[in-house]
């Protein structure tokens, strides 16, 4: 059941004990979305092992089914995707329900933009507040037309271009979703579609497009920007994909193990693509003991097991250049900083205000309630840590998560380092990205 239709599930998270043993986090959300989408555009059958079975990815799968692909879970847990071929998407009979998922919405708008079909996109209250203008602008230049709610928001209707036009598009915001939307639209566009990326963002789309046999080049221009060019209308070849564990999910367990005294935890199979893994470097700079063992490659992505031990953290100034490589990890970094010795300063976080919630304000309010000393700035947060002492909030009232899975999980972690515990007003959104989060937390002995 999606977060918007079930009753809210408040939950209290309290300190219990150290995190120990070994756990495995679920598949990477970004890679899972892309494996379904590209599998659905290949000719033949793609097998996906380790797909994240979270609500966001299931929304992508449902939409691709509604546009003609056959997508089935096998008894062994693998997923089989039988594609329609580039250019073969069918007009969906009803509205495509994106639930809470911005990635599904923006990437699928890209796919539809170069098919001569009309599709309606709807989503939950959180998604309906998020800006879509950032993809509407380039996709409109390629020939798609849109009718949106005021402010360029969902619900919206897109009609794809009958004769799509290739463009060269320079990203005005560092966004892998916008980059991917344009590249995916380029798949069914004749000629070369080019995206110029001044600041590198996660490169899963590029890696996977190549894996499926698309002709894609990446160069660096005189100013150091990445220039990504895709030749349109390739025949995509079906693949066998193994999805590595999601570093953005591992992040909650890494921080929990660092801040709960006595913890010693092995987190297996964590994707460490350099465009995703900056949190672990930042935590090491703060004194976190995180070592990578059994380094290997899975599905064309670097992977390792992370061995994490409880550590005395100290505050730092986080270089804004690393923001794109840990854009989803700031809520839980703020929690680590709240337990560190001294001051942590973050900046360059404007994009956090347009995620599933305004993550700067939501975390400022939540951490203040939990007893942390934090100050919100226009583009970041300043945190004066407790120096390892348990957070001492009043224990009254529940943290508002605003339908944001990462606020819920970050504050659950804060609860493990709190005298009075932290009550999260609604844990349902966690199922969008990490359905077994609470069970895994219990498995480590921490909750
Ligand atoms: C994602 C890109 C990021 C990230 C999101 C997933 C992706 O969004 O926050 O969780 O899979 O491409 P932006 O492109 O808005 O930065």
Coordinates of C-alpha atoms and ligand atoms in Angstrom, one line a residue:
X1 CA 0.0 0.0 0.0
X2 CA 1.4 3.4 -0.8
X3 CA 2.2 6.0 1.9
X4 CA -0.7 8.2 1.0
X5 CA -3.4 5.6 1.4
X6 CA -2.5 3.8 4.6
X7 CA -2.8 5.4 8.1
X8 CA 0.4 7.0 9.5
X9 CA 2.7 4.7 11.4
X10 CA 4.4 6.6 14.2
X11 CA 7.3 4.8 15.8
X12 CA 9.7 5.5 18.7
X13 CA 13.4 4.8 18.3
X14 CA 15.4 4.5 21.5
X15 CA 19.0 3.6 22.4
X16 CA 19.3 -0.1 23.1
X17 CA 22.7 -1.4 22.4
X18 CA 25.7 -1.5 20.0
X19 CA 25.3 -2.5 16.3
X20 CA 27.1 -5.7 15.7
X21 CA 27.3 -8.6 13.1
X22 CA 26.9 -8.4 9.4
X23 CA 24.1 -7.1 7.3
X24 CA 23.4 -6.6 3.6
X25 CA 21.5 -3.5 2.3
X26 CA 19.0 -3.7 -0.5
X27 CA 19.8 -2.9 -4.2
X28 CA 20.7 0.6 -5.4
X29 CA 17.6 2.7 -6.1
X30 CA 19.1 4.7 -9.0
X31 CA 20.5 1.6 -10.7
X32 CA 17.2 -0.3 -10.2
X33 CA 15.1 2.3 -11.9
X34 CA 17.5 2.4 -14.8
X35 CA 17.6 -1.3 -15.2
X36 CA 13.9 -1.6 -15.6
X37 CA 13.7 1.4 -18.0
X38 CA 16.5 0.3 -20.3
X39 CA 15.4 -3.4 -20.1
X40 CA 12.0 -2.3 -21.2
X41 CA 13.5 -0.6 -24.3
X42 CA 15.8 -3.4 -25.3
X43 CA 14.7 -6.1 -27.8
X44 CA 14.6 -9.3 -25.8
X45 CA 14.8 -10.3 -22.2
X46 CA 16.8 -8.6 -19.5
X47 CA 17.4 -10.3 -16.1
X48 CA 17.9 -8.1 -13.1
X49 CA 19.4 -9.7 -9.9
X50 CA 19.2 -7.7 -6.6
X51 CA 16.6 -5.2 -7.8
X52 CA 15.4 -2.9 -5.0
X53 CA 11.8 -3.9 -4.4
X54 CA 10.9 -0.5 -2.9
X55 CA 7.7 1.5 -3.8
X56 CA 9.6 3.9 -6.0
X57 CA 11.1 1.2 -8.3
X58 CA 7.8 -0.6 -8.3
X59 CA 6.2 2.6 -9.6
X60 CA 8.7 2.6 -12.5
X61 CA 7.9 -1.0 -13.2
X62 CA 4.2 -0.4 -13.2
X63 CA 4.6 2.5 -15.6
X64 CA 6.8 0.6 -18.0
X65 CA 4.2 -2.2 -18.0
X66 CA 1.5 0.3 -18.8
X67 CA 3.6 1.3 -21.8
X68 CA 3.9 -2.2 -23.1
X69 CA 6.9 -3.9 -21.4
X70 CA 6.5 -7.3 -19.7
X71 CA 8.1 -7.2 -16.2
X72 CA 7.9 -10.1 -13.8
X73 CA 9.5 -11.2 -10.6
X74 CA 10.7 -14.8 -10.7
X75 CA 10.5 -17.3 -7.8
X76 CA 14.3 -16.9 -7.2
X77 CA 13.9 -13.1 -6.7
X78 CA 15.3 -12.1 -10.1
X79 CA 13.2 -9.9 -12.3
X80 CA 12.7 -10.5 -16.0
X81 CA 12.0 -7.5 -18.3
X82 CA 10.9 -8.1 -21.9
X83 CA 11.4 -4.9 -23.8
X84 CA 9.5 -3.2 -26.6
X85 CA 12.5 -1.8 -28.4
X86 CA 13.5 1.9 -28.7
X87 CA 10.6 3.7 -30.2
X88 CA 8.1 1.0 -29.2
X89 CA 6.4 2.5 -26.1
X90 CA 2.6 2.4 -26.2
X91 CA 0.2 5.0 -25.0
X92 CA -0.8 4.1 -21.4
X93 CA -4.5 3.6 -20.8
X94 CA -4.6 5.4 -17.5
X95 CA -2.6 7.9 -15.5
X96 CA 0.9 6.8 -14.5
X97 CA 1.0 6.9 -10.6
X98 CA 4.5 7.9 -9.6
X99 CA 3.8 7.8 -5.9
X100 CA 6.6 9.5 -4.0
X101 CA 9.3 9.1 -6.8
X102 CA 10.9 12.0 -8.4
X103 CA 13.4 9.8 -10.2
X104 CA 10.6 7.7 -11.8
X105 CA 8.8 10.9 -12.9
X106 CA 11.7 12.8 -14.4
X107 CA 13.3 9.9 -16.1
X108 CA 10.0 8.6 -17.5
X109 CA 9.1 12.0 -18.8
X110 CA 12.4 11.8 -20.8
X111 CA 11.4 8.5 -22.3
X112 CA 7.9 9.6 -23.2
X113 CA 9.1 12.9 -24.7
X114 CA 10.4 11.3 -27.8
X115 CA 7.6 8.8 -28.4
X116 CA 4.4 10.1 -30.1
X117 CA 2.2 9.2 -27.2
X118 CA 0.3 11.1 -24.5
X119 CA 0.7 10.2 -20.8
X120 CA -0.7 11.7 -17.6
X121 CA 1.6 11.7 -14.5
X122 CA 0.3 11.8 -10.9
X123 CA 2.0 11.5 -7.6
X124 CA 1.6 11.9 -3.8
X125 CA 1.4 15.2 -1.9
X126 CA 5.2 15.4 -1.6
X127 CA 5.9 14.7 -5.3
X128 CA 3.1 17.1 -6.3
X129 CA 5.1 20.0 -4.7
X130 CA 8.4 19.2 -6.6
X131 CA 9.5 21.3 -9.6
X132 CA 9.3 19.6 -13.0
X133 CA 10.2 22.7 -15.0
X134 CA 13.9 21.5 -14.9
X135 CA 13.0 18.6 -17.2
X136 CA 10.1 20.4 -19.1
X137 CA 12.5 23.0 -20.4
X138 CA 14.9 20.7 -22.3
X139 CA 12.2 18.1 -23.2
X140 CA 10.1 21.0 -24.7
X141 CA 13.1 22.0 -26.8
X142 CA 13.2 18.4 -28.1
X143 CA 9.5 18.8 -29.2
X144 CA 7.4 17.4 -26.3
X145 CA 4.4 19.5 -25.1
X146 CA 3.2 19.7 -21.5
X147 CA 0.1 20.8 -19.6
X148 CA 1.0 21.1 -15.9
X149 CA -0.5 22.3 -12.6
X150 CA 0.6 25.9 -11.8
X151 CA 4.3 26.1 -11.1
X152 CA 5.2 23.3 -13.5
X153 CA 4.1 20.6 -11.0
X154 CA 2.2 17.3 -11.0
X155 CA -0.4 16.3 -12.1
X156 CA 0.8 16.9 -15.6
X157 CA 0.1 15.6 -19.1
X158 CA 2.9 15.2 -21.6
X159 CA 2.6 14.5 -25.4
X160 CA 5.8 13.3 -26.9
X161 CA 7.2 14.6 -30.1
X162 CA 6.3 12.9 -33.3
X163 CA 9.6 14.1 -34.9
X164 CA 12.0 14.7 -31.9
X165 CA 14.8 17.1 -32.3
X166 CA 18.3 16.4 -30.9
X167 CA 19.6 19.2 -28.6
X168 CA 22.8 20.2 -26.8
X169 CA 21.8 21.1 -23.3
X170 CA 23.9 22.6 -20.6
X171 CA 22.6 21.6 -17.1
X172 CA 21.7 24.8 -15.1
X173 CA 21.5 22.7 -11.9
X174 CA 23.7 19.7 -10.9
X175 CA 21.0 17.0 -11.4
X176 CA 21.5 13.4 -12.5
X177 CA 17.7 13.2 -13.1
X178 CA 17.7 16.1 -15.6
X179 CA 20.8 14.7 -17.3
X180 CA 19.2 11.3 -17.5
X181 CA 15.8 12.6 -18.7
X182 CA 17.5 14.3 -21.7
X183 CA 19.7 11.3 -22.5
X184 CA 16.7 8.9 -22.3
X185 CA 14.8 11.2 -24.6
X186 CA 17.8 11.1 -26.9
X187 CA 17.4 7.4 -27.3
X188 CA 14.5 7.7 -29.7
X189 CA 15.8 10.9 -31.3
X190 CA 17.7 10.8 -34.6
X191 CA 21.2 12.3 -34.4
X192 CA 23.3 13.2 -31.4
X193 CA 21.8 14.4 -28.1
X194 CA 24.4 16.1 -25.9
X195 CA 24.3 17.1 -22.3
X196 CA 27.0 19.3 -20.8
X197 CA 27.5 18.8 -17.1
X198 CA 29.6 21.5 -15.4
X199 CA 29.5 19.6 -12.1
X200 CA 29.6 15.8 -12.3
X201 CA 26.6 13.9 -10.9
X202 CA 25.9 10.2 -10.6
X203 CA 26.8 8.5 -13.8
X204 CA 24.7 5.3 -13.7
X205 CA 22.7 6.3 -16.8
X206 CA 25.9 6.6 -18.8
X207 CA 27.4 3.3 -17.6
X208 CA 24.2 1.4 -18.2
X209 CA 23.4 2.9 -21.6
X210 CA 26.8 1.8 -22.7
X211 CA 26.2 -1.6 -21.2
X212 CA 23.0 -2.0 -23.3
X213 CA 25.1 -1.2 -26.4
X214 CA 24.2 2.5 -26.9
X215 CA 26.9 4.7 -28.6
X216 CA 27.7 7.2 -25.9
X217 CA 30.8 9.3 -25.5
X218 CA 32.0 11.3 -22.6
X219 CA 34.6 14.1 -23.0
X220 CA 35.9 17.0 -20.9
X221 CA 35.7 20.4 -22.4
X222 CA 38.2 23.4 -21.9
X223 CA 36.3 24.5 -18.8
X224 CA 36.4 21.0 -17.3
X225 CA 32.7 20.3 -17.9
X226 CA 31.7 16.7 -18.9
X227 CA 30.2 16.6 -22.4
X228 CA 28.0 13.5 -22.8
X229 CA 26.9 12.6 -26.3
X230 CA 24.4 9.9 -27.3
X231 CA 23.7 8.7 -30.8
X232 CA 20.0 8.2 -31.2
X233 CA 18.0 5.2 -32.2
X234 CA 20.3 2.4 -31.2
X235 CA 19.1 -1.1 -30.9
X236 CA 19.5 -1.9 -27.2
X237 CA 20.7 -5.4 -26.4
X238 CA 19.2 -7.2 -23.3
X239 CA 21.5 -7.6 -20.4
X240 CA 22.0 -9.6 -17.2
X241 CA 22.4 -6.9 -14.5
X242 CA 23.4 -7.4 -10.9
X243 CA 22.4 -4.4 -8.8
X244 CA 24.9 -3.5 -6.1
X245 CA 23.8 -2.5 -2.6
X246 CA 22.6 1.1 -2.2
X247 CA 25.3 3.4 -0.6
X248 CA 22.4 5.8 0.3
X249 CA 20.8 3.0 2.4
X250 CA 24.1 1.8 3.8
X251 CA 24.6 5.4 5.0
X252 CA 22.1 5.1 7.8
X253 CA 23.8 2.0 9.2
X254 CA 27.3 3.5 8.8
X255 CA 26.3 6.6 10.9
X256 CA 24.4 4.5 13.4
X257 CA 27.5 2.2 14.0
X258 CA 29.8 5.3 14.3
X259 CA 27.7 7.0 16.9
X260 CA 26.4 4.1 19.1
X261 CA 29.2 3.2 21.5
X262 CA 30.7 -0.3 21.2
X263 CA 29.4 -0.9 17.6
X264 CA 31.3 -3.1 15.2
X265 CA 29.4 -3.8 12.0
X266 CA 30.1 -5.2 8.6
X267 CA 27.8 -3.9 5.8
X268 CA 28.2 -6.2 2.8
X269 CA 27.9 -5.3 -0.9
X270 CA 27.9 -1.5 -0.8
X271 CA 28.1 0.3 -4.2
X272 CA 31.0 2.8 -4.1
X273 CA 30.7 4.5 -7.4
X274 CA 32.8 7.7 -6.8
X275 CA 29.8 9.9 -7.9
X276 CA 27.9 8.5 -4.9
X277 CA 30.3 7.7 -2.1
X278 CA 31.5 11.0 -0.7
X279 CA 29.7 10.6 2.6
X280 CA 32.1 7.8 3.6
X281 CA 35.1 10.1 2.8
X282 CA 33.5 13.0 4.8
X283 CA 32.9 10.7 7.8
X284 CA 36.5 9.5 7.7
X285 CA 37.6 13.1 7.7
X286 CA 35.5 13.5 10.9
X287 CA 37.4 10.6 12.5
X288 CA 35.0 7.8 11.5
X289 CA 36.6 4.3 11.4
X290 CA 35.3 2.9 8.1
X291 CA 37.3 0.5 6.1
X292 CA 36.6 -1.1 2.7
X293 CA 37.1 -4.8 2.5
X294 CA 36.7 -7.3 -0.3
X295 CA 36.8 -4.6 -3.0
X296 CA 35.3 -5.9 -6.3
X297 CA 33.2 -4.9 -9.3
X298 CA 29.4 -5.8 -9.5
X299 CA 27.3 -4.9 -12.5
X300 CA 30.0 -2.5 -13.8
X301 CA 30.1 -0.6 -10.5
X302 CA 32.8 -0.6 -7.8
X303 CA 31.6 -2.5 -4.6
X304 CA 33.1 -3.3 -1.2
X305 CA 32.0 -4.4 2.2
X306 CA 32.2 -1.7 4.8
X307 CA 33.6 -2.4 8.2
X308 CA 32.5 0.3 10.6
X309 CA 33.5 0.8 14.3
X310 CA 32.1 3.3 16.8
X311 CA 34.3 6.4 16.7
X312 CA 34.8 9.7 18.4
X313 CA 33.8 12.1 15.6
X314 CA 34.8 15.7 15.3
X315 CA 33.2 18.5 13.4
X316 CA 34.5 19.8 10.0
X317 CA 33.7 22.2 7.3
X318 CA 32.3 20.1 4.4
X319 CA 33.6 21.2 1.0
X320 CA 30.6 22.1 -1.1
X321 CA 32.3 20.5 -4.1
X322 CA 31.4 17.1 -2.7
X323 CA 27.6 17.8 -2.5
X324 CA 26.5 16.1 -5.7
X325 CA 28.4 12.9 -4.7
X326 CA 26.4 12.7 -1.4
X327 CA 23.3 14.8 -2.2
X328 CA 20.9 12.3 -0.5
X329 CA 23.2 11.7 2.5
X330 CA 23.0 15.1 4.3
X331 CA 20.1 14.3 6.6
X332 CA 22.1 11.5 8.2
X333 CA 25.4 13.5 8.0
X334 CA 23.6 16.1 10.2
X335 CA 22.9 13.4 12.7
X336 CA 26.6 12.3 12.8
X337 CA 27.6 16.0 13.2
X338 CA 25.1 16.4 16.1
X339 CA 27.1 13.7 18.0
X340 CA 30.5 15.0 17.0
X341 CA 32.9 17.2 19.1
X342 CA 32.8 20.8 17.8
X343 CA 31.2 22.5 14.9
X344 CA 30.3 21.1 11.5
X345 CA 29.5 23.6 8.7
X346 CA 27.8 22.7 5.4
X347 CA 26.9 24.9 2.5
X348 CA 25.9 24.6 -1.2
X349 CA 22.8 22.6 -0.3
X350 CA 20.1 24.6 -2.2
X351 CA 19.0 21.4 -3.9
X352 CA 18.1 19.8 -0.6
X353 CA 15.1 22.2 -0.4
X354 CA 13.4 20.5 -3.4
X355 CA 13.8 16.9 -2.4
X356 CA 11.0 14.7 -1.0
X357 CA 10.8 17.5 1.6
X358 CA 12.8 20.7 2.3
X359 CA 15.5 18.7 4.0
X360 CA 17.3 21.6 5.5
X361 CA 14.3 22.9 7.4
X362 CA 12.9 19.5 8.2
X363 CA 16.2 18.4 9.7
X364 CA 16.7 21.7 11.6
X365 CA 13.2 21.3 13.2
X366 CA 13.7 17.5 13.8
X367 CA 17.2 17.7 15.3
X368 CA 16.2 20.7 17.5
X369 CA 13.3 18.7 18.9
X370 CA 15.8 15.8 19.6
X371 CA 18.0 18.2 21.6
X372 CA 20.7 19.0 19.1
X373 CA 22.2 22.4 18.5
X374 CA 21.7 23.4 14.9
X375 CA 21.3 26.5 12.9
X376 CA 19.8 26.7 9.4
X377 CA 21.3 28.9 6.8
X378 CA 20.1 29.8 3.3
X379 CA 22.1 26.9 1.7
X380 CA 23.1 24.7 4.6
X381 CA 23.3 23.9 8.3
X382 CA 25.7 24.7 11.1
X383 CA 25.8 22.0 13.8
X384 CA 27.4 22.2 17.2
X385 CA 27.9 18.6 18.3
X386 CA 27.4 17.0 21.7
X387 CA 30.9 15.6 21.8
X388 CA 29.5 12.1 22.0
X389 CA 27.0 12.7 24.8
X390 CA 23.5 11.3 24.1
X391 CA 21.1 13.9 22.7
X392 CA 18.8 15.2 25.4
X393 CA 15.5 16.4 23.9
X394 CA 12.4 16.9 26.0
X395 CA 11.1 13.6 24.6
X396 CA 7.8 15.3 23.9
X397 CA 6.2 15.4 20.4
X398 CA 7.0 13.5 17.2
X399 CA 9.4 14.5 14.5
X400 CA 7.5 15.5 11.3
X401 CA 8.9 13.5 8.3
X402 CA 6.8 15.2 5.6
X403 CA 6.5 12.0 3.5
X404 CA 10.3 11.9 3.3
X405 CA 11.9 8.5 3.8
X406 CA 15.3 9.9 4.5
X407 CA 14.1 12.2 7.2
X408 CA 12.4 9.2 8.9
X409 CA 15.5 7.0 8.7
X410 CA 18.0 9.8 9.7
X411 CA 15.9 10.6 12.8
X412 CA 15.5 6.9 13.6
X413 CA 19.3 6.8 13.8
X414 CA 19.3 10.0 16.0
X415 CA 16.9 8.1 18.3
X416 CA 19.6 5.4 18.9
X417 CA 21.9 8.1 20.4
X418 CA 19.3 9.9 22.4
X419 CA 18.5 9.9 26.2
X420 CA 14.7 10.1 25.7
X421 CA 14.4 8.5 22.3
X422 CA 13.0 10.0 19.1
X423 CA 9.4 9.5 17.9
X424 CA 9.1 9.6 14.1
X425 CA 5.5 10.7 13.1
X426 CA 5.3 8.3 10.2
X427 CA 7.5 5.4 9.1
X428 CA 5.5 4.5 6.0
X429 CA 7.7 6.5 3.5
X430 CA 10.7 4.3 4.4
X431 CA 9.2 1.6 2.1
X432 CA 9.8 3.8 -0.9
X433 CA 13.6 3.0 -0.7
X434 CA 14.3 0.6 2.1
X435 CA 11.4 -1.7 3.0
X436 CA 13.3 -3.8 5.5
X437 CA 15.0 -0.9 7.3
X438 CA 13.4 -1.5 10.7
X439 CA 13.9 -5.3 10.6
X440 CA 17.6 -4.8 9.7
X441 CA 18.1 -2.4 12.5
X442 CA 16.6 -4.9 14.9
X443 CA 19.0 -7.6 13.4
X444 CA 22.0 -5.5 14.4
X445 CA 20.8 -5.3 18.0
X446 CA 20.3 -1.6 17.9
X447 CA 16.6 -1.3 18.1
Ligands
LIG1 C1 18.8 10.5 -8.6 C2 19.3 11.7 -8.6 C3 19.3 12.7 -7.5 C4 19.0 12.0 -6.2 C5 17.8 11.1 -6.3 C6 18.1 10.0 -7.3 C7 18.9 9.6 -9.7 O1 18.4 13.7 -7.7 O2 18.6 13.0 -5.2 O3 17.6 10.4 -5.1 O4 18.6 8.4 -9.6 O5 19.2 10.1 -10.8 P1 18.7 15.1 -8.5 O6 19.0 14.7 -9.9 O7 17.5 15.9 -8.3 O8 19.9 15.6 -7.8

